[in-house]
C-alpha positions as a Markdown table, in Angstrom:
| # | Residue | x | y | z |
|---|---|---|---|---|
| 1 | Tyr | -46.4 | 55.2 | -23.2 |
| 2 | Gly | -48.6 | 56.0 | -20.3 |
| 3 | Asn | -51.7 | 57.8 | -21.5 |
| 4 | Phe | -55.2 | 58.8 | -20.2 |
| 5 | Val | -58.5 | 60.0 | -21.6 |
| 6 | Ile | -61.3 | 61.7 | -19.7 |
| 7 | Tyr | -65.0 | 61.1 | -20.4 |
| 8 | Asp | -68.1 | 62.6 | -18.8 |
| 9 | Ser | -70.7 | 60.5 | -17.1 |
| 10 | Ser | -72.7 | 60.0 | -20.4 |
| 11 | Gly | -69.6 | 58.6 | -22.2 |
| 12 | Asn | -68.7 | 61.7 | -24.1 |
| 13 | Val | -65.1 | 62.5 | -24.5 |
| 14 | Val | -63.9 | 65.5 | -22.4 |
| 15 | Lys | -60.2 | 65.2 | -22.9 |
| 16 | Ser | -58.6 | 63.2 | -25.7 |
| 17 | Glu | -55.6 | 60.9 | -25.3 |
| 18 | Thr | -52.9 | 62.7 | -23.3 |
| 19 | Thr | -49.5 | 61.2 | -22.5 |
| 20 | Phe | -48.5 | 61.4 | -18.8 |
| 21 | Asn | -45.3 | 59.4 | -19.3 |
| 22 | Ala | -43.4 | 59.3 | -22.6 |
| 23 | Gly | -41.6 | 56.1 | -21.8 |
| 24 | Thr | -42.4 | 52.4 | -21.2 |
| 25 | Thr | -45.1 | 52.4 | -18.5 |
| 26 | Tyr | -46.4 | 49.5 | -16.3 |
| 27 | Lys | -48.6 | 48.9 | -13.3 |
| 28 | Ile | -50.7 | 52.1 | -13.5 |
| 29 | Ser | -53.0 | 53.1 | -10.6 |
| 30 | Ala | -55.1 | 56.3 | -10.7 |
| 31 | Thr | -57.1 | 57.8 | -7.9 |
| 32 | Ala | -59.2 | 60.9 | -7.5 |
| 33 | Leu | -58.1 | 63.2 | -4.8 |
| 34 | Thr | -60.4 | 65.0 | -2.4 |
| 35 | Asn | -59.4 | 68.4 | -3.8 |
| 36 | Gly | -60.7 | 67.4 | -7.3 |
| 37 | Asn | -57.3 | 66.5 | -8.8 |
| 38 | Val | -56.2 | 63.0 | -9.9 |
| 39 | Leu | -53.0 | 61.2 | -9.1 |
| 40 | Ile | -51.6 | 58.6 | -11.5 |
| 41 | Ala | -48.9 | 56.3 | -10.0 |
| 42 | Tyr | -47.0 | 53.9 | -12.2 |
| 43 | Gln | -43.9 | 51.8 | -12.7 |
| 44 | Asp | -41.6 | 53.8 | -15.1 |
| 45 | Gly | -39.9 | 51.3 | -17.4 |
| 46 | Gly | -38.0 | 54.2 | -19.0 |
| 47 | Ser | -36.5 | 55.2 | -15.7 |
| 48 | Ser | -35.0 | 52.0 | -14.2 |
| 49 | Asn | -38.6 | 50.8 | -13.2 |
| 50 | Tyr | -38.8 | 53.4 | -10.5 |
| 51 | Gly | -42.2 | 54.2 | -8.9 |
| 52 | Asn | -43.4 | 57.6 | -10.1 |
| 53 | Phe | -46.5 | 59.7 | -10.0 |
| 54 | Val | -48.0 | 62.8 | -11.7 |
| 55 | Ile | -51.0 | 64.9 | -10.7 |
| 56 | Tyr | -53.6 | 66.4 | -13.1 |
| 57 | Asp | -56.6 | 68.5 | -12.5 |
| 58 | Ser | -60.1 | 67.3 | -13.5 |
| 59 | Ser | -59.8 | 68.9 | -16.9 |
| 60 | Gly | -56.6 | 67.0 | -17.7 |
| 61 | Thr | -54.1 | 69.8 | -17.1 |
| 62 | Ile | -50.8 | 68.9 | -15.4 |
| 63 | Val | -50.6 | 70.1 | -11.8 |
| 64 | Lys | -47.5 | 68.2 | -10.5 |
| 65 | Ser | -44.9 | 66.8 | -12.9 |
| 66 | Glu | -43.3 | 63.4 | -12.6 |
| 67 | Thr | -42.3 | 62.7 | -9.0 |
| 68 | Thr | -40.4 | 59.6 | -7.8 |
| 69 | Phe | -42.0 | 57.9 | -4.8 |
| 70 | Asn | -39.6 | 54.9 | -4.9 |
| 71 | Ala | -36.1 | 55.2 | -6.4 |
| 72 | Ala | -35.7 | 51.5 | -7.0 |
| 73 | Ser | -37.4 | 48.8 | -9.0 |
| 74 | Thr | -41.1 | 49.1 | -8.3 |
| 75 | Ser | -44.1 | 46.8 | -9.2 |
| 76 | Tyr | -47.8 | 46.2 | -8.4 |
| 77 | Val | -48.6 | 49.8 | -7.7 |
| 78 | Ser | -51.9 | 50.6 | -6.0 |
| 79 | Ala | -52.9 | 54.2 | -5.1 |
| 80 | Thr | -55.9 | 55.3 | -3.0 |
| 81 | Ala | -57.1 | 58.7 | -1.8 |
| 82 | Leu | -57.6 | 58.9 | 2.0 |
| 83 | Thr | -60.5 | 60.7 | 3.6 |
| 84 | Asn | -58.1 | 63.2 | 5.2 |
| 85 | Gly | -57.1 | 64.5 | 1.8 |
| 86 | Asn | -53.8 | 62.6 | 1.5 |
| 87 | Val | -53.0 | 59.7 | -0.8 |
| 88 | Leu | -51.4 | 56.3 | 0.0 |
| 89 | Ile | -49.4 | 54.5 | -2.7 |
| 90 | Ala | -48.7 | 50.8 | -2.0 |
| 91 | Tyr | -46.2 | 48.9 | -4.0 |
| 92 | Ile | -43.6 | 46.2 | -4.1 |
| 93 | Ser | -39.8 | 46.9 | -3.9 |
| 94 | Ser | -37.2 | 44.2 | -3.3 |
| 95 | Tyr | -40.2 | 41.7 | -3.1 |
| 96 | Tyr | -41.5 | 43.5 | 0.1 |
| 97 | Gly | -44.8 | 45.2 | 0.4 |
| 98 | Asn | -44.4 | 49.0 | 1.1 |
| 99 | Phe | -46.3 | 52.2 | 1.1 |
| 100 | Val | -45.8 | 55.9 | 1.2 |
| 101 | Ile | -48.2 | 58.7 | 1.9 |
| 102 | Tyr | -48.3 | 62.1 | 0.1 |
| 103 | Asp | -50.6 | 65.1 | 0.5 |
| 104 | Ser | -52.9 | 66.2 | -2.3 |
| 105 | Ser | -50.2 | 68.6 | -3.6 |
| 106 | Gly | -47.6 | 65.8 | -4.0 |
| 107 | Thr | -45.5 | 66.5 | -0.9 |
| 108 | Ile | -44.3 | 63.6 | 1.2 |
| 109 | Val | -46.2 | 63.0 | 4.5 |
| 110 | Lys | -45.0 | 59.5 | 5.4 |
| 111 | Ser | -41.8 | 57.9 | 4.0 |
| 112 | Glu | -41.5 | 54.3 | 3.0 |
| 113 | Thr | -43.1 | 51.9 | 5.4 |
| 114 | Thr | -43.0 | 48.1 | 5.0 |
| 115 | Phe | -46.3 | 46.3 | 5.6 |
| 116 | Asn | -45.0 | 42.9 | 4.6 |
| 117 | Thr | -41.4 | 41.6 | 4.8 |
| 118 | Gly | -42.2 | 38.5 | 2.8 |
| 119 | Ser | -42.5 | 38.0 | -0.9 |
| 120 | Thr | -45.5 | 40.2 | -1.9 |
| 121 | Ser | -47.6 | 40.5 | -5.1 |
| 122 | Phe | -51.0 | 41.6 | -6.4 |
| 123 | Ile | -51.5 | 44.6 | -4.1 |
| 124 | Ser | -54.8 | 46.4 | -3.9 |
| 125 | Ala | -55.3 | 49.4 | -1.5 |
| 126 | Thr | -58.6 | 51.0 | -0.6 |
| 127 | Ala | -59.5 | 53.8 | 1.7 |
| 128 | Leu | -62.2 | 52.8 | 4.3 |
| 129 | Thr | -65.1 | 55.0 | 5.3 |
| 130 | Asn | -63.7 | 55.4 | 8.9 |
| 131 | Gly | -60.6 | 57.0 | 7.6 |
| 132 | Asn | -58.4 | 54.0 | 7.7 |
| 133 | Val | -56.9 | 52.2 | 4.7 |
| 134 | Leu | -56.9 | 48.4 | 3.9 |
| 135 | Ile | -54.1 | 46.9 | 1.8 |
| 136 | Ala | -54.8 | 43.5 | 0.4 |
| 137 | Tyr | -52.0 | 41.4 | -1.1 |
| 138 | Ile | -50.6 | 37.9 | -1.8 |
| 139 | Ser | -47.8 | 36.5 | 0.4 |
| 140 | Ser | -46.8 | 32.8 | 0.3 |
| 141 | Tyr | -49.7 | 32.3 | -2.2 |
| 142 | Tyr | -52.2 | 33.3 | 0.5 |
| 143 | Gly | -54.5 | 36.3 | 0.3 |
| 144 | Asn | -53.8 | 38.6 | 3.2 |
| 145 | Phe | -54.6 | 42.2 | 4.3 |
| 146 | Val | -53.5 | 44.8 | 6.8 |
| 147 | Ile | -55.2 | 48.0 | 8.0 |
| 148 | Tyr | -53.4 | 51.3 | 8.7 |
| 149 | Asp | -54.8 | 54.6 | 9.9 |
| 150 | Ser | -54.5 | 57.7 | 7.7 |
| 151 | Ser | -51.2 | 58.7 | 9.3 |
| 152 | Gly | -49.6 | 55.3 | 8.5 |
| 153 | Thr | -49.9 | 53.6 | 11.9 |
| 154 | Ile | -50.8 | 50.0 | 12.0 |
| 155 | Val | -54.4 | 49.3 | 13.2 |
| 156 | Lys | -54.8 | 45.6 | 12.3 |
| 157 | Ser | -51.8 | 43.3 | 11.6 |
| 158 | Glu | -51.7 | 40.7 | 8.8 |
| 159 | Thr | -54.9 | 38.8 | 8.5 |
| 160 | Thr | -55.4 | 35.9 | 6.0 |
| 161 | Phe | -58.7 | 36.0 | 4.0 |
| 162 | Asn | -57.9 | 33.0 | 1.8 |
| 163 | Thr | -55.6 | 30.1 | 2.6 |
| 164 | Gly | -55.7 | 28.8 | -1.0 |
| 165 | Ser | -53.6 | 29.9 | -3.9 |
| 166 | Thr | -54.7 | 33.5 | -4.5 |
| 167 | Ser | -54.1 | 36.0 | -7.3 |
| 168 | Phe | -55.5 | 39.2 | -9.0 |
| 169 | Ile | -56.8 | 40.9 | -5.9 |
| 170 | Ser | -59.2 | 43.9 | -6.0 |
| 171 | Ala | -60.4 | 45.5 | -2.7 |
| 172 | Thr | -63.0 | 48.3 | -2.5 |
| 173 | Ala | -64.7 | 50.0 | 0.4 |
| 174 | Leu | -68.5 | 49.7 | 0.7 |
| 175 | Thr | -70.8 | 52.6 | 1.7 |
| 176 | Asn | -71.9 | 50.7 | 4.8 |
| 177 | Gly | -68.4 | 50.7 | 6.2 |
| 178 | Asn | -67.5 | 47.2 | 5.2 |
| 179 | Val | -64.9 | 46.3 | 2.5 |
| 180 | Leu | -65.1 | 43.7 | -0.3 |
| 181 | Ile | -62.0 | 41.9 | -1.5 |
| 182 | Ala | -62.4 | 40.0 | -4.8 |
| 183 | Tyr | -59.8 | 37.6 | -6.0 |
| 184 | Ile | -59.0 | 34.5 | -8.0 |
| 185 | Asp | -58.8 | 31.2 | -5.9 |
């Protein structure tokens, strides 16, 4: 099952184990929204491996029940809150790298957009301090990234950051405006 717990900054439990998906759950990605809620995106093994999300408030009370963002087999989910209040969910479907954008209430803003038409894996999306979003991923074993603005328009096309065999990517925006991409080479 897909579950979560909430702790305070001292490590004390605030909300004990809560089930957000009572079925086989894979590839979970949670992100805090600018309105104080949290979106949890995941691959729902109990629902044909569809890509779904739920939204909870900061106390762990459900705000938006299970919503499907990709009604096909979904993997390598990575969600990130954007500075404009929306949320981008990147994922793989039919081996392609795709994303969708929702607002903080869970309403679709930008339908499925493909950022890589080749075989894609190990996706990690992160919102940048300038309002854009970077999506790092593997394609043809190389580590690559693209940058989109908050409306889902391409800003920087595919750029390779590692020409060796790459896996397990994690990208994060730094406070100085840069972005760090960690990976296995």
